[in-house]
PDB file of C-alpha atoms and ligand atoms in Angstrom:
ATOM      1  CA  UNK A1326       0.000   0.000   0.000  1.00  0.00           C
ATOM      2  CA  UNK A1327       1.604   3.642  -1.000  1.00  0.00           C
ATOM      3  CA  UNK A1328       1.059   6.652   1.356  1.00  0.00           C
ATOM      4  CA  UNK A1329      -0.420   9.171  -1.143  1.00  0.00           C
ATOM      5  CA  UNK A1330      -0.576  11.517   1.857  1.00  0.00           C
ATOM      6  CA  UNK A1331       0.514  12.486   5.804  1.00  0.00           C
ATOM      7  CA  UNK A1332      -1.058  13.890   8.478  1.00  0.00           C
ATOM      8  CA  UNK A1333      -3.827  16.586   7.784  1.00  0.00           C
ATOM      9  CA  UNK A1334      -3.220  15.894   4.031  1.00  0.00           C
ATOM     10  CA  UNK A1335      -7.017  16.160   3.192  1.00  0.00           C
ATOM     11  CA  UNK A1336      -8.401  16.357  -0.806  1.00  0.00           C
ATOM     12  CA  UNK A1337     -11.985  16.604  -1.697  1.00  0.00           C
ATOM     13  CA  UNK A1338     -14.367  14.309  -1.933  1.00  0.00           C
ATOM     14  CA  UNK A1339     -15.552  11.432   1.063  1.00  0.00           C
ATOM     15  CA  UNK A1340     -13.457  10.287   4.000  1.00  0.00           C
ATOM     16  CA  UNK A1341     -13.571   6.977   4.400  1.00  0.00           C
ATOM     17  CA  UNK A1342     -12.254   5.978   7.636  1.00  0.00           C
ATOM     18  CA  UNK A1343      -9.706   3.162   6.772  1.00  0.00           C
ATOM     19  CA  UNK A1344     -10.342  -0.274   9.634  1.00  0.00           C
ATOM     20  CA  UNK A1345      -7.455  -2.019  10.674  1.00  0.00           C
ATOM     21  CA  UNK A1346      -6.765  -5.458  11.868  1.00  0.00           C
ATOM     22  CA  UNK A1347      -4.100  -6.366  13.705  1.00  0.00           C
ATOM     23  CA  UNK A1348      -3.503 -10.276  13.877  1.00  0.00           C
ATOM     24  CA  UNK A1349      -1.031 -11.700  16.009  1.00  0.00           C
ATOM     25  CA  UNK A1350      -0.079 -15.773  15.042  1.00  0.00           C
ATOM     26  CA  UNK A1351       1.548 -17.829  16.794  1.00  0.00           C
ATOM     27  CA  UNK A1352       5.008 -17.368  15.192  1.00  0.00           C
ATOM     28  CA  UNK A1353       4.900 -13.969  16.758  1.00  0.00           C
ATOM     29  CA  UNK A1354       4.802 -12.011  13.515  1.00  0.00           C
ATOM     30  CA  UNK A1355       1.966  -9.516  13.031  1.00  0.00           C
ATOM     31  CA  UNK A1356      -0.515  -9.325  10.179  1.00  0.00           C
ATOM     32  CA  UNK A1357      -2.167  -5.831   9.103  1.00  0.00           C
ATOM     33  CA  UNK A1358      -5.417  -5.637   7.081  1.00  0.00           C
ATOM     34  CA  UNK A1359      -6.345  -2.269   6.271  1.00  0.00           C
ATOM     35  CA  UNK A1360      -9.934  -1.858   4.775  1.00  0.00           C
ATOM     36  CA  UNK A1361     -12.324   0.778   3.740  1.00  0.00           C
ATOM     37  CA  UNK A1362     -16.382   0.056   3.526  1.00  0.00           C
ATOM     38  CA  UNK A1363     -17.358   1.455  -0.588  1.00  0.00           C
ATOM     39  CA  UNK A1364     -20.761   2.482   0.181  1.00  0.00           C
ATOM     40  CA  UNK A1365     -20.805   2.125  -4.326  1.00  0.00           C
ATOM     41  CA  UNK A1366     -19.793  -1.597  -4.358  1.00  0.00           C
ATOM     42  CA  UNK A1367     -21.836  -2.636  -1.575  1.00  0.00           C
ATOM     43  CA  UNK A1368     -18.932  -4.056   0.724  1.00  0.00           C
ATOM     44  CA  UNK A1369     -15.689  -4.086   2.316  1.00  0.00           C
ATOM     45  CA  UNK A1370     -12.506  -3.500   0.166  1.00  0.00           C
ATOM     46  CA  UNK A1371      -8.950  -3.864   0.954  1.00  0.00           C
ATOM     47  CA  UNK A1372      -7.137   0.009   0.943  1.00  0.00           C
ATOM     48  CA  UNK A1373      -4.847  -1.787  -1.856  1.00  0.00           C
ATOM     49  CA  UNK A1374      -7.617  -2.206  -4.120  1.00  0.00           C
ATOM     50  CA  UNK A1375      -9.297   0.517  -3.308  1.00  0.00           C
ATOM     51  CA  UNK A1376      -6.116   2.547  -4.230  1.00  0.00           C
ATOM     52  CA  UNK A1377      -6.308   0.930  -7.904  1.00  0.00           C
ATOM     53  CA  UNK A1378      -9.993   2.987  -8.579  1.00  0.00           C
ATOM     54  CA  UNK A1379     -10.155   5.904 -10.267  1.00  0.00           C
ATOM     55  CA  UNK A1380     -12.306   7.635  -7.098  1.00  0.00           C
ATOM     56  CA  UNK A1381      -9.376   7.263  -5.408  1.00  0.00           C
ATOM     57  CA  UNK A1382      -7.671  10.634  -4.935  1.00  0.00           C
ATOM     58  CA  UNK A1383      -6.002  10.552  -1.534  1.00  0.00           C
ATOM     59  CA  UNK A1384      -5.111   7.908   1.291  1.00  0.00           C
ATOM     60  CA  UNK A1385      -3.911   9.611   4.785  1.00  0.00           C
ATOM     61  CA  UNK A1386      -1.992   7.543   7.091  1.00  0.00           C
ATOM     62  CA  UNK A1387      -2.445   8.975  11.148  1.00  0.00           C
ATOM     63  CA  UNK A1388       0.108   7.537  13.024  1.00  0.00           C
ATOM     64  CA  UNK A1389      -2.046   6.981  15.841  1.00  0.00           C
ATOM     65  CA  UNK A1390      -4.551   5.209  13.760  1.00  0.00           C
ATOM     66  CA  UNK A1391      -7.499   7.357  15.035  1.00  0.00           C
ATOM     67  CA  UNK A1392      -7.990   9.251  11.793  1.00  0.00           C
ATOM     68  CA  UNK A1393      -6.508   7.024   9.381  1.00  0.00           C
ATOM     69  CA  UNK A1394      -8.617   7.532   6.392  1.00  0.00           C
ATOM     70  CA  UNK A1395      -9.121   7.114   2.414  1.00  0.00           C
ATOM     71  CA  UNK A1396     -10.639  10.075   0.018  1.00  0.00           C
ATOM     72  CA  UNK A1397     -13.074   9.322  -2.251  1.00  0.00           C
ATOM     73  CA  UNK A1398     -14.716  11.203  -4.872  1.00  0.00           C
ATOM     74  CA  UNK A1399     -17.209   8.932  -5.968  1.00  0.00           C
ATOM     75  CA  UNK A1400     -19.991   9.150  -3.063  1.00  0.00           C
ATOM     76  CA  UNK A1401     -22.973  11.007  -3.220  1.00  0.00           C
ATOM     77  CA  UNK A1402     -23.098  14.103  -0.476  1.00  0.00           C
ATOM     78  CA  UNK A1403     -25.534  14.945   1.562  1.00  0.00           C
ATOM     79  CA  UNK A1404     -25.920  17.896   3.634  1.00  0.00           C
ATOM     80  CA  UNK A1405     -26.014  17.580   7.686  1.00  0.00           C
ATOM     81  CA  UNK A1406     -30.038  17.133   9.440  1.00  0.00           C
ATOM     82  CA  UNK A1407     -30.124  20.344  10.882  1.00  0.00           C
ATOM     83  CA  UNK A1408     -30.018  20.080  14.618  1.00  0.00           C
ATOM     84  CA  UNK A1409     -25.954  19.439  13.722  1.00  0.00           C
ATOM     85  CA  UNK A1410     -25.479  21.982  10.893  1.00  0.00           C
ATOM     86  CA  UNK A1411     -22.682  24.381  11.528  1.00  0.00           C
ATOM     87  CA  UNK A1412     -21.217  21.614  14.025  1.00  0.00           C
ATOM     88  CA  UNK A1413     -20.362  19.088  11.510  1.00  0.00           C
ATOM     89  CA  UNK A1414     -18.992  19.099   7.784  1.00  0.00           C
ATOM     90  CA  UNK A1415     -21.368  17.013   4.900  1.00  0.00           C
ATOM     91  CA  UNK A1416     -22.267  14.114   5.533  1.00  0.00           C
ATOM     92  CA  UNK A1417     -22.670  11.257   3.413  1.00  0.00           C
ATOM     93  CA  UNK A1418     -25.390   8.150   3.850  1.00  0.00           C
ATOM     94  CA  UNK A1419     -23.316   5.166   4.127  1.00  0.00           C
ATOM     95  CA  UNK A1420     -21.692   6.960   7.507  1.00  0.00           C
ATOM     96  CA  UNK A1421     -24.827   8.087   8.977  1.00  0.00           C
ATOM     97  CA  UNK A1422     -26.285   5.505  11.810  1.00  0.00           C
ATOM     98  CA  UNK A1423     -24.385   2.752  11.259  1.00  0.00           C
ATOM     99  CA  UNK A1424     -22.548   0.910  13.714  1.00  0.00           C
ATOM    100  CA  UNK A1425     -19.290   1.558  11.721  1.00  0.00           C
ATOM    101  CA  UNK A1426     -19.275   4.911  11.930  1.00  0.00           C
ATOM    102  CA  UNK A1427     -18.771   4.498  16.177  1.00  0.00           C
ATOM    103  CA  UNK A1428     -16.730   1.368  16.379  1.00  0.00           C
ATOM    104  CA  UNK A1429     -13.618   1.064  17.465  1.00  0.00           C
ATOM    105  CA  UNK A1430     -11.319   0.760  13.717  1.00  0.00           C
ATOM    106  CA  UNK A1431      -7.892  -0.722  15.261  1.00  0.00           C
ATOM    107  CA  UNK A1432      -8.262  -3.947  16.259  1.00  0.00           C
ATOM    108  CA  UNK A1433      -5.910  -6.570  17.885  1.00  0.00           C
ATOM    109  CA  UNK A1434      -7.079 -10.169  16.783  1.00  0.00           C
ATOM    110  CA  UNK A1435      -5.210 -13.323  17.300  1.00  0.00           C
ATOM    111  CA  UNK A1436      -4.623 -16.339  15.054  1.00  0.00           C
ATOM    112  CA  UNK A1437      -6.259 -19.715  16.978  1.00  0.00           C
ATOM    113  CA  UNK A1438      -2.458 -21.577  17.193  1.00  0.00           C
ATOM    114  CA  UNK A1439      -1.158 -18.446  19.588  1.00  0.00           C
ATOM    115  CA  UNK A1440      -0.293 -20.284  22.579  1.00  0.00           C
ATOM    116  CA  UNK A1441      -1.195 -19.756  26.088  1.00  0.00           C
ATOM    117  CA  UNK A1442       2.137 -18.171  27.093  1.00  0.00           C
ATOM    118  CA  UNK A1443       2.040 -15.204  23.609  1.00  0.00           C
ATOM    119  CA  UNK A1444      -1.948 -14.695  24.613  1.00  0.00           C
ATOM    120  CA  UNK A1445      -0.419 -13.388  28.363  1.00  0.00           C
ATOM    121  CA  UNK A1446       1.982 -11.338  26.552  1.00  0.00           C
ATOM    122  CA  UNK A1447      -0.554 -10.121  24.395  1.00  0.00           C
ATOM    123  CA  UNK A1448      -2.956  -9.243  26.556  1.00  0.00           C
ATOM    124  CA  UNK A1449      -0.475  -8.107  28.947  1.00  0.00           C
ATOM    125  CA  UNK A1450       0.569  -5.308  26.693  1.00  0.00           C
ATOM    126  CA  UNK A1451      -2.901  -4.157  25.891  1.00  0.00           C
ATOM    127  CA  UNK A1452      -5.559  -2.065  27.353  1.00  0.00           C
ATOM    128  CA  UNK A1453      -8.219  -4.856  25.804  1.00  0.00           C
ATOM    129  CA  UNK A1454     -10.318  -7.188  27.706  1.00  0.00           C
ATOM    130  CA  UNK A1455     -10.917  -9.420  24.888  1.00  0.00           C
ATOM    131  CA  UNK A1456     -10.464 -10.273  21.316  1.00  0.00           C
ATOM    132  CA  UNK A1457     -10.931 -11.696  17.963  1.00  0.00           C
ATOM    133  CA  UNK A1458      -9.629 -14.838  16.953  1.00  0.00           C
ATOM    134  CA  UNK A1459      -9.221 -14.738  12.900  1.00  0.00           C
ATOM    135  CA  UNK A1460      -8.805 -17.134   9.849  1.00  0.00           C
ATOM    136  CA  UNK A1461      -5.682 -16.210   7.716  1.00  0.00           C
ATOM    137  CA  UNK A1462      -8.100 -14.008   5.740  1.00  0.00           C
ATOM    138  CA  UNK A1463      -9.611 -12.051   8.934  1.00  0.00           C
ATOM    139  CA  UNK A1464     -12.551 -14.143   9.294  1.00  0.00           C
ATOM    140  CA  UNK A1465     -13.874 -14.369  12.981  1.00  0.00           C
ATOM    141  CA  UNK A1466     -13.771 -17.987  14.454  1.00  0.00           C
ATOM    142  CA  UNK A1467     -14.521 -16.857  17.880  1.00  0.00           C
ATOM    143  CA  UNK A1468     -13.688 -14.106  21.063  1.00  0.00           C
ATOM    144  CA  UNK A1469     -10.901 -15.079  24.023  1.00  0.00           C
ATOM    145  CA  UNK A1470     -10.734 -12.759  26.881  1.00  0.00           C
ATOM    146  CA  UNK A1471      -8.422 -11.948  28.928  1.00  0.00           C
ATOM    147  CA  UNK A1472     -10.063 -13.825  32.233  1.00  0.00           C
ATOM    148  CA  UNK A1473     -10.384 -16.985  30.038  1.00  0.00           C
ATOM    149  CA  UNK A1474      -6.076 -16.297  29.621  1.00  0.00           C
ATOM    150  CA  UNK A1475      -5.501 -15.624  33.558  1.00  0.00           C
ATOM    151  CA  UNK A1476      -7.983 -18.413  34.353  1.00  0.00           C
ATOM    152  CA  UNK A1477      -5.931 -21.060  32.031  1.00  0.00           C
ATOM    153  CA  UNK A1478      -2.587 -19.429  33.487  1.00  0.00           C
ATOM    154  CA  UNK A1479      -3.894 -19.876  36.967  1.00  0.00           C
ATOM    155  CA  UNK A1480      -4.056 -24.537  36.283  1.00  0.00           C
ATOM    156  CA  UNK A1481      -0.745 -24.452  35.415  1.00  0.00           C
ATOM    157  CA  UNK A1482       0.814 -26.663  32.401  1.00  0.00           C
ATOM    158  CA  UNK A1483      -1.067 -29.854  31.467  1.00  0.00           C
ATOM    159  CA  UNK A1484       2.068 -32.371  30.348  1.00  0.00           C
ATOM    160  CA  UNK A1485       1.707 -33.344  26.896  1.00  0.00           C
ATOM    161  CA  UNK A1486      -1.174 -30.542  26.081  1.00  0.00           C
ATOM    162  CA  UNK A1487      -0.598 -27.385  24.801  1.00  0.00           C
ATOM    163  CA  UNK A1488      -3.241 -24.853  25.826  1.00  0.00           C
ATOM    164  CA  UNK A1489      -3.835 -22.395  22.553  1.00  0.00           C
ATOM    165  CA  UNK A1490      -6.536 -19.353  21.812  1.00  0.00           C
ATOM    166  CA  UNK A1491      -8.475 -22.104  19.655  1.00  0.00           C
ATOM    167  CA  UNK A1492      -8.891 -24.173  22.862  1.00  0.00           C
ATOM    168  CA  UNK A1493      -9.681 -21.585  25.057  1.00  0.00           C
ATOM    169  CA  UNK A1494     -11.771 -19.260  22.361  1.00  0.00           C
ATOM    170  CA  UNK A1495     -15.663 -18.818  22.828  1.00  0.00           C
ATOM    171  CA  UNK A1496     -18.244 -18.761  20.217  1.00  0.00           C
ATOM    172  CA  UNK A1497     -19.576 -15.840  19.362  1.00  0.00           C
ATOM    173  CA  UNK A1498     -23.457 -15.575  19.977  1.00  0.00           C
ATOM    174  CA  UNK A1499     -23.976 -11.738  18.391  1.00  0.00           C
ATOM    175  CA  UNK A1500     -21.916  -9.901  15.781  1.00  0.00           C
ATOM    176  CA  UNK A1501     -23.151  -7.067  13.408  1.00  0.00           C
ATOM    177  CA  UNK A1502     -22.565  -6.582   9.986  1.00  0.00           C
ATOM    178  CA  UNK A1503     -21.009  -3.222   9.388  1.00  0.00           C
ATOM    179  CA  UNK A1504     -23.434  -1.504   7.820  1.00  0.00           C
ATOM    180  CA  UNK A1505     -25.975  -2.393  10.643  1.00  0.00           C
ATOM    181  CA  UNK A1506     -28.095   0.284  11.903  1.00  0.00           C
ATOM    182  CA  UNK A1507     -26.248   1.912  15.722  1.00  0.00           C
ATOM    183  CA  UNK A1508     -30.546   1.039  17.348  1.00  0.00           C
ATOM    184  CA  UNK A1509     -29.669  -2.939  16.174  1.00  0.00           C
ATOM    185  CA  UNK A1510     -26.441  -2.664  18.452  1.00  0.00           C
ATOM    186  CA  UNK A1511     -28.277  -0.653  20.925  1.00  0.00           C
ATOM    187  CA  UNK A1512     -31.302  -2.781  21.327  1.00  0.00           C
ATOM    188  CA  UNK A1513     -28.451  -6.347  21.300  1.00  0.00           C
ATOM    189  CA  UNK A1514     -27.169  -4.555  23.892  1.00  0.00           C
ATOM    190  CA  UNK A1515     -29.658  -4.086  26.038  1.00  0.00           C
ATOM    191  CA  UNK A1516     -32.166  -6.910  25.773  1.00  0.00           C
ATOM    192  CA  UNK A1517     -28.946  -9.915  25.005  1.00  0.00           C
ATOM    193  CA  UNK A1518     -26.802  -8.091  28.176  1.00  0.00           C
ATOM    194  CA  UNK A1519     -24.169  -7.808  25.517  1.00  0.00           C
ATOM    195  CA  UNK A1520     -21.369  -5.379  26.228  1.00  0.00           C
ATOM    196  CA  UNK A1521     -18.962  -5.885  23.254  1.00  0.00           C
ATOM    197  CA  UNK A1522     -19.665  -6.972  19.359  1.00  0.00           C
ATOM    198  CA  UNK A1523     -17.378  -7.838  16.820  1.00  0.00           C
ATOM    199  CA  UNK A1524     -18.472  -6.407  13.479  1.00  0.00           C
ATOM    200  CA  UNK A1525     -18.271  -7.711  11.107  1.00  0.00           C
ATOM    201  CA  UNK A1526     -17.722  -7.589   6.745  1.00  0.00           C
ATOM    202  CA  UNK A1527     -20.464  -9.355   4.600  1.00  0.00           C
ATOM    203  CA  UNK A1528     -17.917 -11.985   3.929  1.00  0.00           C
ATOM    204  CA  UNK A1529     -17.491 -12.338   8.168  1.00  0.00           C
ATOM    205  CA  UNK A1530     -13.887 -10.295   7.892  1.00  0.00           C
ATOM    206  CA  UNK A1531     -13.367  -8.505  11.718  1.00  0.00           C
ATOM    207  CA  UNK A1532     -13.789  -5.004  11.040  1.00  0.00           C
ATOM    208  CA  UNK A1533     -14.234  -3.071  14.247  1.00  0.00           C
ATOM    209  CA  UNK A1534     -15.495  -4.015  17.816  1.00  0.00           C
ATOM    210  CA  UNK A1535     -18.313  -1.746  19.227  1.00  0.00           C
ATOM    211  CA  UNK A1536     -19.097  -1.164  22.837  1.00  0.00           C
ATOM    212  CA  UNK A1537     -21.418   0.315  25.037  1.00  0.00           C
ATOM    213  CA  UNK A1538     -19.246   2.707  25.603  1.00  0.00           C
ATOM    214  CA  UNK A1539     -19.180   3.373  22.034  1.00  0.00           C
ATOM    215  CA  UNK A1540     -23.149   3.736  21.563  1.00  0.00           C
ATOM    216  CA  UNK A1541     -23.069   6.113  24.952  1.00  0.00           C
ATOM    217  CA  UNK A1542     -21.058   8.386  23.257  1.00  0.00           C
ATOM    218  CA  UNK A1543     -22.714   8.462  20.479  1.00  0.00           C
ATOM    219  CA  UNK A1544     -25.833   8.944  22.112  1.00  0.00           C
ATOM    220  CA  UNK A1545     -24.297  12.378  23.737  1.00  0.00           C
ATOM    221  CA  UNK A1546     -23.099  13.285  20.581  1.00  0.00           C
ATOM    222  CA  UNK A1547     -26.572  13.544  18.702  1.00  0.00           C
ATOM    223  CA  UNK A1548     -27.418  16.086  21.545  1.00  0.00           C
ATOM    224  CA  UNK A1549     -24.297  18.434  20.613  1.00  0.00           C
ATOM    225  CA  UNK A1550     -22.219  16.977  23.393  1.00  0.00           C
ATOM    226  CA  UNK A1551     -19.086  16.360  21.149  1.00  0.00           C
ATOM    227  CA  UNK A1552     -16.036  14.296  22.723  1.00  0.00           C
ATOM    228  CA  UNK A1553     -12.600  16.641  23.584  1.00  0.00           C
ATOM    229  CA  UNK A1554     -10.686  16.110  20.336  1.00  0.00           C
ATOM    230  CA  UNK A1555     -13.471  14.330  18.253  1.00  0.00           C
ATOM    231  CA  UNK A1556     -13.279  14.599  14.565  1.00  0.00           C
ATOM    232  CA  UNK A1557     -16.014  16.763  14.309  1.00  0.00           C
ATOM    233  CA  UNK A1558     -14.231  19.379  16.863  1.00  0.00           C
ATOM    234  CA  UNK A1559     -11.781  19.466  14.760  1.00  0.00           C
ATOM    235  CA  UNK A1560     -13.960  20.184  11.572  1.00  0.00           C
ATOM    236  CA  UNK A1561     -15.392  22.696  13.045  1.00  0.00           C
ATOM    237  CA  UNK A1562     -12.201  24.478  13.809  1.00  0.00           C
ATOM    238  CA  UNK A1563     -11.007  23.600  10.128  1.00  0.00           C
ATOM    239  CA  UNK A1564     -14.481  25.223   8.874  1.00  0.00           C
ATOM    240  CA  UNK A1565     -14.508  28.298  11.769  1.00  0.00           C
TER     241      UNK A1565
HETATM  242  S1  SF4 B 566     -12.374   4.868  -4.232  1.00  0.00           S
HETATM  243 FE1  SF4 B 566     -13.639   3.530  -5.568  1.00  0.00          FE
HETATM  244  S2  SF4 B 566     -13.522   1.489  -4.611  1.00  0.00           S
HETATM  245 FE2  SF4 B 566     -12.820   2.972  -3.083  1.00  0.00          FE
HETATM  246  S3  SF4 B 566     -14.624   3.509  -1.870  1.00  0.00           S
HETATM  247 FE3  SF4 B 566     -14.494   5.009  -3.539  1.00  0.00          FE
HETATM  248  S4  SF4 B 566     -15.776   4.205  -5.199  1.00  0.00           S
HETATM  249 FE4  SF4 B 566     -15.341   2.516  -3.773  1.00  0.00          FE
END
């Protein structure tokens, strides 16, 4: 993948916010799958093919991978409902109330032969309570948490049996598709007691995890309470 831009590089046209996956395997090397959602195509695309179309006029690379995103000229804009006019730039319909828009977009997965002793590490080195375990191609097989990892640590080596993330992995009962409405996560939230989702591609490929947390915030934000350092804080500076 090329770096057509840096930092507040922007060019006209959409921001896509670029997803990426992080998979650790069990060799210890680390996989990253950058994707964008084309609202046009109907589905998730890899940043390296997305770089090949013509729409294609600018990809911007944040080094903390909060604003990481791909500009594309060939969505149709729409202007902002009124109650946030003047707060926020256009928007466009693909990124208005669905759960991608709120999810979290850097995610660390792990491959299902990452062995007890790496999963400590991993988790030990992370913020993250849980996560993703992934096919080669980013497909989710299942979650393992953290507890699951301190619980396993806590029996103490089994002779002859080597404890690994597909042996201690749940299955997942909920995920939503990307383009799911933020009320579906809501109401899975609420009525299932769920507190984290994977979401998920149309083909199953982890792209984002959304929280409570996540739909909270949101929540504030369609009353004008805007998070310090938010994107749209920082479009309205940009458009002040
Ligand atoms: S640049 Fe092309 S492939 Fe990528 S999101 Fe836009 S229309 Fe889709």
């Amino acid at each position: 993948m090329s770096e057509k831009g840096e930092g507040d590089a922007r060019g006209a046209g959409q921001h896509l916010d670029i997803r990426a996956l992080h998979t650790l395997s069990s060799n210890g090397s680390e996989a990253l799958r950058l994707t964008v959602y084309c609202e046009r195509r109907g589905h998730s695309m890899t940043v390296e093919d997305c770089e090949r179309c013509e729409r294609c006029t600018d990809v911007v690379m944040d080094p903390t991978g909060q604003r990481s995103h791909l500009v594309c000229t060939g969505m149709d804009v729409v202007e902002p409902p009124p109650e946030l006019a003047g707060r926020i730039g256009k928007v466009y319909p693909a990124a208005r109330g669905a759960v991608s828009s709120l999810m979290a977009r850097n995610v660390a997965c792990v491959r299902p032969g990452v062995t007890l002793e790496e999963l400590g590490a991993f988790f030990g080195d992370r913020v993250v309570v849980d996560a993703p375990v992934v096919a080669a191609d980013g497909r989710l097989l299942g979650m393992v948490s953290k507890l699951d990892v301190q619980r396993e640590q806590g029996r103490g080596p089994t002779p002859g049996h080597d404890v690994t993330a597909a042996g201690i992995m749940k299955s997942v009962a909920f995920t939503l598709r990307e383009t799911a409405p933020i009320t579906q996560a809501a109401a899975l939230m609420a009525y299932e007691g769920v507190q984290r989702m994977p979401v998920v591609s149309n083909e199953d490929v982890v792209v984002g995890l959304v929280s409570s947390i996540d739909i909270l915030r949101w929540l504030a934000r369609q009353d004008g309470y805007l998070e310090p350092g938010s994107p749209e804080l920082s479009d309205v500076d940009e458009h002040s």
